[in-house]
Every structure is written in structure tokens, then in C-alpha cells.
Coordinates of C-alpha atoms in Angstrom, one line a residue:
Chain K
M1 CA 47.1 26.2 29.3
Q2 CA 43.8 25.6 27.8
S3 CA 43.2 22.7 26.1
L4 CA 41.2 22.3 22.1
Y5 CA 38.4 19.9 24.6
V6 CA 34.6 21.5 24.0
D7 CA 33.4 20.4 27.3
A8 CA 29.6 19.0 25.9
D9 CA 27.5 16.0 25.7
S10 CA 27.5 15.1 22.7
W11 CA 27.6 11.4 21.2
M12 CA 31.2 12.0 20.4
H13 CA 32.0 12.4 23.6
R14 CA 31.0 9.7 24.3
A15 CA 31.8 7.1 22.1
S16 CA 35.5 5.5 23.1
P17 CA 38.7 7.2 22.2
R18 CA 39.9 4.8 21.3
L19 CA 37.3 4.0 19.2
K20 CA 37.1 7.4 16.9
L21 CA 41.1 7.2 17.1
G22 CA 41.0 4.0 15.3
A23 CA 38.4 4.7 12.6
L24 CA 40.6 8.2 11.8
A25 CA 43.6 6.0 11.4
V26 CA 40.9 3.8 8.4
L27 CA 39.3 7.3 7.1
G28 CA 42.7 8.6 6.5
V29 CA 43.8 5.4 4.3
A30 CA 40.8 4.8 3.0
L31 CA 40.7 8.8 2.0
F32 CA 43.8 8.2 0.2
A33 CA 42.7 4.9 -1.7
T34 CA 39.7 7.2 -3.3
T35 CA 39.7 9.3 -5.9
D36 CA 35.4 9.6 -6.6
L37 CA 34.7 12.8 -6.3
R38 CA 31.1 11.7 -5.2
I39 CA 32.7 9.8 -2.9
L40 CA 34.8 12.6 -1.1
A41 CA 31.9 15.0 -1.4
A42 CA 29.8 13.1 0.5
T43 CA 32.4 12.8 3.4
L44 CA 33.5 16.0 3.5
L45 CA 29.5 16.6 3.5
A46 CA 29.7 14.3 6.8
G47 CA 32.3 15.1 8.6
G48 CA 31.6 19.5 8.3
V49 CA 28.0 18.4 10.0
L50 CA 29.9 16.2 12.5
Y51 CA 32.3 18.8 13.5
L52 CA 30.0 21.6 13.3
N53 CA 27.5 19.4 15.6
V54 CA 30.2 18.9 19.3
G55 CA 29.1 21.7 20.9
M56 CA 31.4 24.9 19.5
T57 CA 29.7 28.4 17.9
W58 CA 30.0 28.1 14.4
R59 CA 32.5 31.3 14.5
E60 CA 34.6 29.0 16.9
A61 CA 34.8 25.9 14.8
L62 CA 35.8 27.8 12.1
R63 CA 38.4 30.1 13.7
R64 CA 39.9 27.1 15.1
L65 CA 40.4 26.1 12.1
Q66 CA 42.0 29.4 9.8
P67 CA 45.3 28.2 10.4
V68 CA 45.3 24.6 8.4
L69 CA 42.0 25.7 6.2
L70 CA 44.6 28.6 4.8
T71 CA 47.7 25.9 5.0
I72 CA 45.4 24.0 2.2
A73 CA 43.8 26.8 0.2
F74 CA 47.3 28.2 -0.4
V75 CA 48.8 24.5 -1.7
T76 CA 45.5 24.2 -3.2
L77 CA 46.3 26.7 -5.6
F78 CA 49.6 25.7 -5.8
S79 CA 49.1 22.5 -7.5
L80 CA 45.9 24.0 -9.2
L81 CA 49.1 26.2 -11.5
F82 CA 50.4 22.2 -12.3
T83 CA 48.1 19.8 -12.3
P84 CA 44.5 19.0 -13.6
W85 CA 41.4 20.4 -11.7
H86 CA 40.5 17.3 -10.7
E87 CA 43.4 16.0 -9.3
A88 CA 42.8 19.4 -7.2
A89 CA 39.5 18.9 -6.4
V90 CA 40.4 15.5 -4.8
T91 CA 43.7 16.4 -2.6
V92 CA 41.9 19.0 -1.4
F93 CA 38.7 17.4 -0.3
R94 CA 40.9 14.4 0.6
L95 CA 42.9 17.1 3.0
V96 CA 39.7 19.5 4.2
T97 CA 37.6 16.2 4.6
L98 CA 40.5 14.7 7.6
T99 CA 41.0 18.0 8.9
L100 CA 37.0 17.7 10.2
F101 CA 37.5 14.6 11.5
A102 CA 40.8 15.3 12.6
A103 CA 39.5 18.5 15.0
T104 CA 36.3 17.0 16.2
L105 CA 37.9 13.6 17.4
T106 CA 40.3 16.9 19.4
A107 CA 37.1 18.7 20.4
T108 CA 35.7 14.8 21.8
T109 CA 38.1 13.6 23.6
T110 CA 39.6 14.8 27.2
I111 CA 43.7 14.8 27.6
A112 CA 43.0 12.7 30.2
A113 CA 41.7 10.2 27.6
F114 CA 44.6 10.9 25.4
V115 CA 47.3 10.3 27.2
D116 CA 45.5 6.4 28.6
E117 CA 45.2 5.7 24.8
I118 CA 49.4 6.7 24.6
T119 CA 50.6 4.8 27.6
W120 CA 48.2 1.7 26.7
A121 CA 49.7 2.0 23.0
A122 CA 53.1 1.8 25.0
T123 CA 52.9 -0.7 27.0
P124 CA 54.2 -3.0 24.5
L125 CA 56.9 -1.0 23.8
E126 CA 57.8 -0.6 27.8
R127 CA 57.4 -4.4 27.5
I128 CA 61.0 -4.3 25.3
G129 CA 62.0 -1.9 27.6
L130 CA 62.3 1.2 24.8
V131 CA 59.6 3.7 27.0
K132 CA 58.0 4.0 30.7
A133 CA 54.5 4.2 29.4
A134 CA 53.6 6.3 33.7
D135 CA 56.4 8.7 32.1
I136 CA 54.7 10.1 29.4
G137 CA 51.5 11.6 31.5
L138 CA 54.3 13.0 34.2
T139 CA 55.9 14.4 31.0
V140 CA 52.6 16.0 30.1
G141 CA 52.5 17.5 33.3
L142 CA 55.4 18.7 33.5
V143 CA 55.6 21.1 30.1
V144 CA 51.6 21.9 31.2
R145 CA 53.2 23.4 34.4
F146 CA 56.6 25.0 33.6
V147 CA 55.5 26.7 30.1
P148 CA 53.5 30.0 32.5
E149 CA 57.1 30.4 34.4
I150 CA 59.2 30.1 31.0
V151 CA 57.1 32.8 30.0
G152 CA 57.8 34.7 33.3
R153 CA 60.8 34.3 32.9
Y154 CA 61.4 35.5 29.4
A155 CA 59.1 38.5 30.6
A156 CA 61.9 39.3 33.5
I157 CA 64.6 39.0 30.8
R158 CA 63.5 41.7 28.3
E159 CA 62.8 43.9 31.6
A160 CA 66.0 43.1 32.6
H161 CA 67.3 44.3 29.6
E162 CA 65.3 47.7 29.4
A163 CA 66.2 48.8 32.0
R164 CA 70.3 48.3 31.2
G165 CA 69.0 50.2 28.4
L166 CA 70.3 47.2 26.4
K167 CA 68.7 46.2 22.7
I168 CA 66.7 43.2 23.4
R169 CA 68.5 40.4 21.0
L170 CA 67.0 36.7 19.9
R171 CA 71.1 35.1 21.4
T172 CA 70.9 37.6 24.8
V173 CA 67.5 36.7 25.7
L174 CA 67.8 32.8 24.9
V175 CA 71.4 32.3 26.6
P176 CA 69.6 33.1 30.1
L177 CA 66.3 31.8 29.2
V178 CA 67.6 28.6 28.1
I179 CA 70.4 28.2 31.2
L180 CA 67.9 29.0 34.1
T181 CA 65.6 26.8 32.6
L182 CA 67.5 23.4 32.5
R183 CA 69.6 24.4 35.8
D184 CA 66.2 23.5 37.3
A185 CA 66.4 20.1 36.5
D186 CA 68.4 18.6 39.6
N187 CA 65.9 19.8 41.8
I188 CA 62.5 18.7 39.7
A189 CA 64.1 15.1 39.1
A190 CA 65.3 14.8 43.2
A191 CA 61.6 15.7 44.4
I192 CA 60.3 13.3 41.6
D193 CA 62.6 11.0 42.9
A194 CA 62.4 11.6 46.6
R195 CA 58.1 11.1 45.5
G196 CA 58.9 7.5 44.0
I197 CA 56.8 8.8 41.2
R198 CA 57.9 6.3 38.6
R199 CA 59.0 3.2 40.6
H200 CA 57.6 0.0 39.5
Chain Z
M1 CA 66.2 7.5 30.7
S2 CA 67.1 8.7 34.5
T3 CA 64.9 10.6 36.0
R4 CA 66.8 13.9 35.1
D5 CA 67.2 13.3 31.6
L6 CA 63.2 13.3 31.1
V7 CA 62.9 16.6 33.4
L8 CA 65.5 18.2 31.5
S9 CA 63.8 16.8 27.7
A10 CA 60.3 18.1 29.1
L11 CA 62.0 21.0 30.2
F12 CA 62.9 22.1 26.9
A13 CA 59.9 21.2 25.3
A14 CA 58.2 23.6 28.0
I15 CA 60.9 26.1 26.0
I16 CA 59.9 24.9 22.8
V17 CA 56.0 25.4 23.3
A18 CA 56.9 28.9 25.6
L19 CA 59.1 30.0 21.6
G20 CA 55.4 29.5 20.4
L21 CA 53.5 32.0 23.0
L22 CA 56.1 34.9 22.5
P23 CA 55.3 37.8 20.4
P24 CA 57.2 37.2 17.0
I25 CA 61.2 38.8 17.6
S26 CA 63.0 40.9 14.8
L27 CA 66.4 39.1 13.7
G28 CA 67.9 42.3 12.6
V29 CA 68.8 41.6 9.5
I30 CA 65.5 40.3 7.6
P31 CA 62.5 42.6 8.3
V32 CA 60.0 39.6 8.4
P33 CA 59.9 38.5 12.3
I34 CA 60.0 34.8 12.9
T35 CA 58.2 32.2 14.8
A36 CA 60.3 30.7 17.2
Q37 CA 59.7 27.3 17.8
S38 CA 62.0 25.2 14.9
L39 CA 64.9 27.3 16.3
G40 CA 64.0 25.6 19.8
V41 CA 64.0 22.8 18.1
M42 CA 67.7 23.0 16.5
M43 CA 68.4 24.7 20.2
A44 CA 67.5 21.5 22.1
G45 CA 69.6 19.1 19.4
V46 CA 72.9 21.6 20.8
V47 CA 72.2 21.9 23.7
L48 CA 70.4 18.2 24.6
G49 CA 72.8 16.1 22.1
G50 CA 70.7 14.1 20.1
R51 CA 68.3 11.5 22.1
R52 CA 67.1 13.5 24.6
G53 CA 66.6 16.4 22.0
A54 CA 64.2 13.8 20.4
V55 CA 62.3 13.0 23.2
A56 CA 61.5 17.0 23.4
A57 CA 60.9 17.1 19.8
L58 CA 58.8 14.3 20.1
I59 CA 57.2 15.8 23.4
V60 CA 55.9 18.7 21.3
V61 CA 54.6 16.3 18.6
L62 CA 52.4 13.8 21.6
L63 CA 50.8 17.7 22.7
V64 CA 50.1 19.2 19.5
A65 CA 48.2 15.1 19.2
I66 CA 46.2 15.1 22.3
G67 CA 44.5 18.7 21.8
L68 CA 46.6 21.1 23.2
P69 CA 47.6 24.9 21.3
V70 CA 50.8 24.9 22.1
L71 CA 51.9 25.4 17.9
S72 CA 52.7 29.2 17.8
G73 CA 49.5 31.0 17.2
G74 CA 47.6 28.7 19.3
R75 CA 46.8 25.4 17.0
G76 CA 46.8 22.3 17.7
G77 CA 45.0 18.8 17.5
L78 CA 45.1 16.1 15.3
A79 CA 44.1 18.7 12.7
V80 CA 47.2 20.0 12.6
F81 CA 48.8 16.3 11.6
A82 CA 46.4 16.9 8.9
A83 CA 47.5 19.9 7.0
P84 CA 50.2 19.1 4.2
T85 CA 53.2 20.5 6.1
A86 CA 52.7 18.3 8.8
G87 CA 56.3 16.4 7.0
F88 CA 57.8 19.5 8.6
L89 CA 56.2 19.4 12.3
V90 CA 57.3 15.7 13.1
G91 CA 60.1 15.9 11.0
W92 CA 61.2 18.1 13.9
I93 CA 62.1 15.3 15.8
F94 CA 64.7 13.8 13.7
A95 CA 66.3 16.9 12.8
A96 CA 66.5 17.5 16.9
L97 CA 67.8 14.1 17.0
V98 CA 70.4 14.6 13.9
T99 CA 71.4 18.0 15.3
G100 CA 72.1 16.7 18.6
Y101 CA 73.8 13.5 17.0
M102 CA 76.1 15.6 14.5
S103 CA 76.8 18.3 17.8
E104 CA 78.2 15.2 20.4
R105 CA 80.2 14.7 17.4
L106 CA 82.1 17.8 16.2
V107 CA 81.3 19.6 19.5
K108 CA 83.8 19.5 22.1
P109 CA 84.5 21.4 25.2
E110 CA 87.9 22.4 24.5
Q111 CA 87.9 23.2 21.2
S112 CA 88.0 27.2 20.0
N113 CA 85.4 29.0 20.0
I114 CA 85.3 29.5 16.5
A115 CA 85.9 26.1 16.1
Q116 CA 82.5 25.1 18.0
G117 CA 80.5 27.7 16.9
V118 CA 81.4 26.4 13.5
G119 CA 80.5 22.7 14.7
F120 CA 77.1 23.3 15.6
F121 CA 76.1 25.4 13.0
I122 CA 77.0 22.6 10.7
A123 CA 74.1 20.2 12.7
A124 CA 72.5 22.7 13.1
V125 CA 72.1 23.3 9.2
T126 CA 72.1 19.5 9.1
G127 CA 69.5 18.4 11.1
G128 CA 67.3 21.3 11.5
V129 CA 67.5 22.2 7.8
V130 CA 68.3 19.8 5.2
V131 CA 66.6 16.2 7.7
L132 CA 63.4 18.7 8.6
Y133 CA 63.3 19.5 5.0
A134 CA 63.5 16.2 3.5
F135 CA 60.5 14.8 5.9
G136 CA 58.6 18.1 5.3
I137 CA 59.2 18.1 1.1
A138 CA 58.0 14.4 1.0
Y139 CA 54.7 14.4 2.4
L140 CA 54.1 17.7 1.0
A141 CA 54.9 16.0 -2.2
I142 CA 52.5 13.1 -1.3
A143 CA 49.8 14.4 0.1
A144 CA 48.9 17.6 -2.0
N145 CA 49.2 15.6 -4.8
I146 CA 52.0 18.1 -6.6
G147 CA 55.1 15.8 -6.9
V148 CA 58.7 16.3 -5.2
S149 CA 60.1 19.3 -7.4
K150 CA 57.3 21.7 -7.2
A151 CA 57.3 21.0 -3.4
F152 CA 61.3 21.3 -3.5
F153 CA 60.7 24.9 -4.8
G154 CA 57.3 26.1 -2.9
S155 CA 59.6 25.4 0.2
L156 CA 62.8 27.2 -0.2
A157 CA 61.3 30.3 0.2
F158 CA 61.9 28.8 4.2
V159 CA 65.1 28.7 3.9
P160 CA 67.1 31.7 4.4
G161 CA 64.8 32.2 7.8
D162 CA 65.9 28.7 8.6
L163 CA 69.2 29.8 7.9
I164 CA 69.5 32.1 10.3
K165 CA 67.8 30.5 13.0
A166 CA 70.8 28.3 12.1
V167 CA 72.9 30.8 12.8
V168 CA 71.5 32.0 16.5
A169 CA 71.3 28.2 17.6
A170 CA 74.9 27.6 17.2
L171 CA 75.6 31.4 19.1
V172 CA 73.1 29.6 22.1
G173 CA 74.8 26.3 21.5
R174 CA 77.8 27.9 22.6
A175 CA 77.0 30.0 25.0
V176 CA 75.1 27.5 27.0
M177 CA 78.2 24.9 26.3
A178 CA 80.4 28.0 27.7
G179 CA 78.0 28.8 30.6
Y180 CA 76.1 25.0 31.8
P181 CA 77.5 22.2 30.1
L182 CA 75.2 19.0 29.1
L183 CA 75.6 17.9 26.0
P184 CA 77.2 14.1 26.1
Q185 CA 80.1 13.5 24.3
R186 CA 80.8 11.3 21.6
S187 CA 84.4 10.5 19.9

């Protein structure tokens, strides 16, 4: 699985992930606190400049945001039917700005850095016994490792259907997929414990 | 959480991610192909129960946040949370929790097939439709600034598809309970 990180060297890449995440959170709150179109337009412009300079081609940059921007466009059209244009404009500016900054952060922060930040944020929860912070990295690794396996298993089940001349139906595909996948859990858990990965 | 529970949740998260990579499957009843990821969330609840199901959904949401393109159509990254529909994503965690909790309550191994199916269906609709839409609609109303009633009616179009997914989740839940039971019991 290819992450959305863009391997380049901009000052956004060099900024500390914790600082970037904090800034994004502050921005998110601030954007919803103002309705001044000039301020919103200026922030939108800043976000656009920032996002287009993280080292992607413009084509790739736009392709990534397409689904989110389409959703925003759809909701804006919908809200234009019922609310005055000024209010609709404020909403679309806010959402697009937030999207641009968020996408910039995703493009300039590695998965490892994110996992480190989440682990750090989870440490207080560990102290009250809710989670083991180190489990987060382990889980992310597990999922990334097993997705291709499950896709391969799905293809095998599909072929088995075709070989028997059966119609491919959600239920008859999903049941063996779920059972075959979850049956591995005991072995994987035993392997993790045998290596002492979760001791502490 | 025991290592086994953690692994079960992670594997189910991987199933939910894989469902987004698969080509959409037509259901037969309605001609529109559906993306199966929200079905995966309901299945996590009916198969694993509330706690482990919710952790599975939480893992997927976490993977989105850290920038892996794990949602259908290769979507991912923090930008997804900036969309006005983000409530339908974060709501997955609570949808799986409620679906699982209700499944643990309503479904027993000794019940008849029909009773199990109905129990799972009620659980999947309560979690995967009622709870999920409550989160989705509430956030949509705030983020898009369109008010609750408009957000509600705008979302109604997706309910029939989700009801069919609840039926599929109930059938899968019943078959997995017969073949490889994992659902914790709660009286």
C-alpha cells in the first residue's frame, strides 16, 4: 500500500509533526470562528500556495483532492438552494481551506512520524490503563501486512465460485473470507507473544 | 486487551480496508453497485462484538488519519476529515460498538436461525444506520451549515442501500456464528 506521503524536501517537510498537527487543530477552530470573507479568502489562498508547493505535480495534487472537493461542491450547491450566498461562500471557503491544509500535512508527514505522535498522545491513556501505546504501531503494521493477503484470498474465493459455475454473491464470498481470515488470529497472536513484542 | 483480541480487531480492520479495494459488487436487488466498507463496519460488530468491533473501526479511522489511502477510491489523509461528510467516517467507531453490543445482547447460539438473523439485522440497523446517521447528519449540519432537517433529508437517499447492507451483515453474522463463533455472550 502506497501512503500519501510525498518524498520531497520543503520547509513543511522539515517542520515538527507535533507543531503541524497543533497548528491544524488551531486553524480548524479559528476558521469556524470567523465569517469575514476577506480573512477566509486570504487563508484559502495561503493553503493553496502551501499545498501546491509540497513537491507534487499539480495534476497529482488535484487528483488527490478530487473526491473531497466534489463532496464539498455538492454540499455547497445543496446549501445554496436554502441559504443566502454569503453564508454558502463562508462554508465553502472554510471547508476547502481546511482540506488544503490537511492535505498538505498528510503529504509532508511520514507514517512513522504520525505513529510516533499518536503513540505520544496515547501515553496518558496508557497511564490510566486504557490502551498500551506501543500497540498502535503494531496494529498499523498488522493491517498493512494483511490487506494484500485478504485481497488475494478474495480472488481465490471468486475463482472457486467461477470454477463451480456459481454466481458471485456478496454473502457466499464474504462468509469464507471472514472465517478464513479470522482463523489466522490464533497463530498470529501466538507468534506475537512468542517474540515478546507486547511485554512491558 | 489480549493479544488475540488485538489481532482479531486488526484483521477485521484489514478486511474493511480490503473491501474498499475490491471492485464494487452489484447486489442484484438494486442495480447500483455499492462500496462495501460500511458493510464491513456492520460485519465487524456482528462478528466480533462491541469492543473488538469498535477497535477494528477505530483502527481504520486511524489509518485514514495517518495518510494511508484505505477508503474506497483510494481516499485517505487528514483531508477526508475536513469534508462535511466526515461524521459518517468517525461514526463508524460508534456504529460498530452499538451493532456489536446489541448483537451480544440479542443473539444466542441456541436460538433458531431466523431468530439469530432477525437479532443481527436489528443490531446492524441500530448501529449501522441509526447511530451512524446520527453522527453523520449532526456533523453535516454543522460543517456545511445547512441545518439538521436539510442534512437529514439529504442523507435519506442512502438509507435503502444501507438497509440492504444490514441484511447482508445479518446473513454473514449468522453464518460466521455457525462456522467460527467469536461473538462474546452477554445476558
